[in-house]
Amino acid sequence: VKCAEQSYPDKLPQLSTCRSPQAMFGSLLKNYYTKQHDIAAKDLFVVSIMPCTAKKFEAQRPEFTTEDVRDVDAVLTTQELARMIRAAGIVFTELEEGSFDAPFGFGTGAGVIYGMSGGVATAVVREATYMLTGQRINDVPMQPVEALPGVNAAELQLGDRTVRLAVVSGLGNARNLIAAMDRGEVAYDIVEV
């Protein structure tokens, strides 16, 4: 969002109004989980572990704050977490097996993939396919776009409509994709960065 605000303000109306998985989960913890467990939101410290450094800036946005309490208090990149694990001398293969903490229970397959790269676009297409055709699809066959490094794309038929989606990794690659779209070289209905 910050990149679009600064470099592509004309694209802002095309952005999804949905929060990112990080922002959704932080809000869910601070506004629902705290009420269920009688905890004050200010007393719950939410740390998000994400691959993208832009998530650090996202967590500081005022719209991700409720009653002066940030939904996500801190963000660690996966590289930062890996360094912390190494510094602590933790070797995962030497740890005892543990059980998964599932405070909200188990969800759908779309929920599982939502936080992964390409997961939002895949979940949207899977749900749209079901809503429009009544059929379920398990896989969206993404293929690399040769002329655009860091971009994978798919084309699906939803009833009488062809839907084209692209998943791009990294802001530099996103800039290249936007430029190619602006030049009319490629066209996509859904783009996930």
Coordinates of C-alpha atoms in Angstrom, one line a residue:
V1 CA 0.0 0.0 0.0
K2 CA 2.8 2.4 0.9
C3 CA 4.5 1.7 -2.5
A4 CA 1.2 2.4 -4.3
E5 CA 0.6 5.6 -2.3
Q6 CA 4.1 6.9 -3.1
S7 CA 4.7 5.7 -6.6
Y8 CA 1.3 4.7 -8.1
P9 CA -1.5 6.9 -6.6
D10 CA -3.6 6.3 -9.8
K11 CA -3.7 2.6 -8.9
L12 CA -5.1 3.1 -5.3
P13 CA -8.7 2.6 -6.4
Q14 CA -7.8 -0.8 -7.7
L15 CA -6.3 -2.1 -4.4
S16 CA -8.3 -4.6 -2.4
T17 CA -10.0 -3.1 0.6
C18 CA -9.2 -6.3 2.6
R19 CA -6.5 -6.1 5.2
S20 CA -3.4 -8.2 4.8
P21 CA -3.2 -11.6 6.6
Q22 CA -0.9 -9.9 9.1
A23 CA -3.3 -7.0 9.8
M24 CA -6.3 -9.4 9.9
F25 CA -4.7 -11.7 12.4
G26 CA -3.4 -8.9 14.6
S27 CA -6.9 -7.3 14.7
L28 CA -8.5 -10.7 15.5
L29 CA -6.1 -11.3 18.4
K30 CA -6.5 -7.8 19.9
N31 CA -10.2 -7.4 19.3
Y32 CA -11.7 -11.0 19.6
Y33 CA -9.2 -13.2 21.4
T34 CA -8.7 -10.7 24.2
K35 CA -12.4 -10.5 24.9
Q36 CA -12.8 -14.3 24.8
H37 CA -10.0 -14.7 27.4
D38 CA -10.6 -11.6 29.4
I39 CA -7.3 -9.9 28.6
A40 CA -6.9 -6.2 27.9
A41 CA -5.7 -5.5 24.4
K42 CA -2.9 -3.3 25.7
D43 CA -1.6 -6.3 27.7
L44 CA -1.3 -8.6 24.7
F45 CA 1.9 -8.2 22.7
V46 CA 1.5 -9.4 19.1
V47 CA 4.6 -10.3 17.1
S48 CA 4.2 -11.1 13.4
I49 CA 6.9 -13.1 11.6
M50 CA 6.9 -12.2 7.9
P51 CA 9.3 -12.5 5.0
C52 CA 8.9 -8.9 3.8
T53 CA 10.4 -5.9 5.6
A54 CA 7.5 -3.7 4.3
K55 CA 5.3 -5.5 6.9
K56 CA 7.2 -3.5 9.6
F57 CA 5.9 -0.2 8.1
E58 CA 2.4 -1.7 7.6
A59 CA 2.1 -2.6 11.3
Q60 CA 2.8 1.1 12.1
R61 CA -0.1 2.4 9.9
P62 CA -2.7 4.3 12.0
E63 CA -5.6 2.4 10.4
F64 CA -4.2 -0.8 12.1
T65 CA -4.8 0.7 15.5
T66 CA -7.8 0.4 17.8
E67 CA -8.3 2.8 20.7
D68 CA -4.6 3.8 20.6
V69 CA -3.4 0.1 20.7
R70 CA -1.6 -1.3 17.7
D71 CA -3.0 -4.5 16.3
V72 CA 0.5 -5.8 15.6
D73 CA 3.1 -4.6 18.1
A74 CA 6.3 -5.8 16.4
V75 CA 7.3 -7.5 13.2
L76 CA 10.3 -9.8 12.7
T77 CA 11.5 -10.8 9.3
T78 CA 12.0 -14.5 8.8
Q79 CA 15.8 -13.7 8.4
E80 CA 15.8 -11.9 11.8
L81 CA 14.0 -14.9 13.4
A82 CA 16.5 -17.3 11.8
R83 CA 19.4 -15.3 13.2
M84 CA 17.8 -15.3 16.7
I85 CA 17.3 -19.1 16.5
R86 CA 20.9 -19.7 15.5
A87 CA 22.2 -17.3 18.2
A88 CA 20.2 -19.2 20.8
G89 CA 21.7 -22.4 19.6
I90 CA 18.3 -24.0 18.8
V91 CA 18.5 -27.1 16.5
F92 CA 15.0 -28.1 15.5
T93 CA 15.9 -31.7 14.7
E94 CA 17.0 -32.0 18.4
L95 CA 13.8 -30.7 19.9
E96 CA 11.1 -32.9 21.4
E97 CA 7.9 -33.1 19.4
G98 CA 5.2 -30.7 20.6
S99 CA 1.6 -30.1 19.8
F100 CA 0.2 -27.3 17.6
D101 CA -1.3 -24.4 19.3
A102 CA -4.7 -23.8 17.6
P103 CA -6.4 -21.0 19.5
F104 CA -9.1 -20.7 16.9
G105 CA -9.4 -24.3 15.8
F106 CA -8.8 -25.5 12.3
G107 CA -9.9 -23.8 9.2
T108 CA -10.4 -24.3 5.5
G109 CA -7.8 -25.1 2.9
A110 CA -8.2 -21.5 1.7
G111 CA -7.4 -20.2 5.1
V112 CA -4.3 -22.3 5.3
I113 CA -2.9 -21.0 2.0
Y114 CA -4.1 -17.4 2.6
G115 CA -0.9 -16.3 4.3
M116 CA 1.5 -17.9 1.8
S117 CA 2.8 -16.1 -1.3
G118 CA 0.0 -16.3 -3.9
G119 CA -2.4 -17.6 -1.3
V120 CA -4.8 -14.6 -1.4
A121 CA -5.1 -14.7 -5.2
T122 CA -5.5 -18.5 -5.1
A123 CA -8.2 -18.3 -2.3
V124 CA -10.1 -15.6 -4.2
V125 CA -10.1 -17.7 -7.5
R126 CA -11.1 -20.9 -5.7
E127 CA -14.0 -19.1 -4.0
A128 CA -15.1 -17.3 -7.1
T129 CA -15.0 -20.6 -9.1
Y130 CA -17.3 -22.2 -6.5
M131 CA -19.6 -19.2 -6.3
L132 CA -19.9 -18.9 -10.1
T133 CA -19.9 -22.5 -11.2
G134 CA -20.6 -24.6 -8.1
Q135 CA -17.4 -26.5 -8.8
R136 CA -14.5 -26.7 -6.4
I137 CA -10.9 -26.5 -7.6
N138 CA -7.9 -27.5 -5.5
D139 CA -5.1 -26.1 -7.5
V140 CA -4.4 -23.0 -9.5
P141 CA -1.7 -23.9 -12.0
M142 CA 0.7 -20.9 -11.8
Q143 CA 3.5 -20.7 -14.3
P144 CA 6.5 -18.4 -14.4
V145 CA 6.2 -15.5 -16.9
E146 CA 9.4 -15.6 -18.9
A147 CA 9.6 -11.9 -19.7
L148 CA 8.9 -10.9 -16.1
P149 CA 11.2 -12.4 -13.5
G150 CA 9.6 -13.0 -10.1
V151 CA 6.1 -13.2 -11.7
N152 CA 3.9 -16.4 -11.8
A153 CA 0.6 -16.3 -13.6
A154 CA -2.4 -18.4 -14.4
E155 CA -5.4 -18.2 -16.6
L156 CA -8.7 -19.8 -15.6
Q157 CA -12.1 -20.2 -17.2
L158 CA -14.9 -19.2 -14.8
G159 CA -18.1 -20.0 -16.6
D160 CA -18.0 -17.8 -19.7
R161 CA -15.3 -15.5 -18.3
T162 CA -11.5 -15.9 -18.5
V163 CA -9.8 -14.7 -15.3
R164 CA -6.1 -13.9 -15.4
L165 CA -4.1 -13.7 -12.2
A166 CA -0.5 -12.9 -11.4
V167 CA 1.5 -13.3 -8.3
V168 CA 4.7 -11.2 -8.0
S169 CA 7.4 -11.5 -5.5
G170 CA 9.2 -8.3 -4.4
L171 CA 8.5 -4.6 -5.1
G172 CA 11.2 -4.4 -7.8
N173 CA 9.4 -7.1 -9.7
A174 CA 6.1 -5.5 -9.0
R175 CA 7.3 -2.3 -10.5
N176 CA 8.3 -4.2 -13.7
L177 CA 4.9 -5.9 -13.8
I178 CA 3.0 -2.6 -13.4
A179 CA 5.1 -1.0 -16.2
A180 CA 4.4 -4.0 -18.5
M181 CA 0.7 -3.7 -17.7
D182 CA 0.7 0.0 -18.4
R183 CA 2.4 -0.6 -21.7
G184 CA -0.3 -3.1 -22.6
E185 CA 2.2 -6.0 -22.8
V186 CA 0.3 -8.1 -20.3
A187 CA -3.1 -7.9 -18.7
Y188 CA -4.3 -9.4 -15.4
D189 CA -7.6 -9.2 -13.5
I190 CA -6.0 -10.1 -10.1
V191 CA -2.4 -9.2 -9.0
E192 CA -1.0 -10.2 -5.7
V193 CA 2.3 -8.7 -4.5

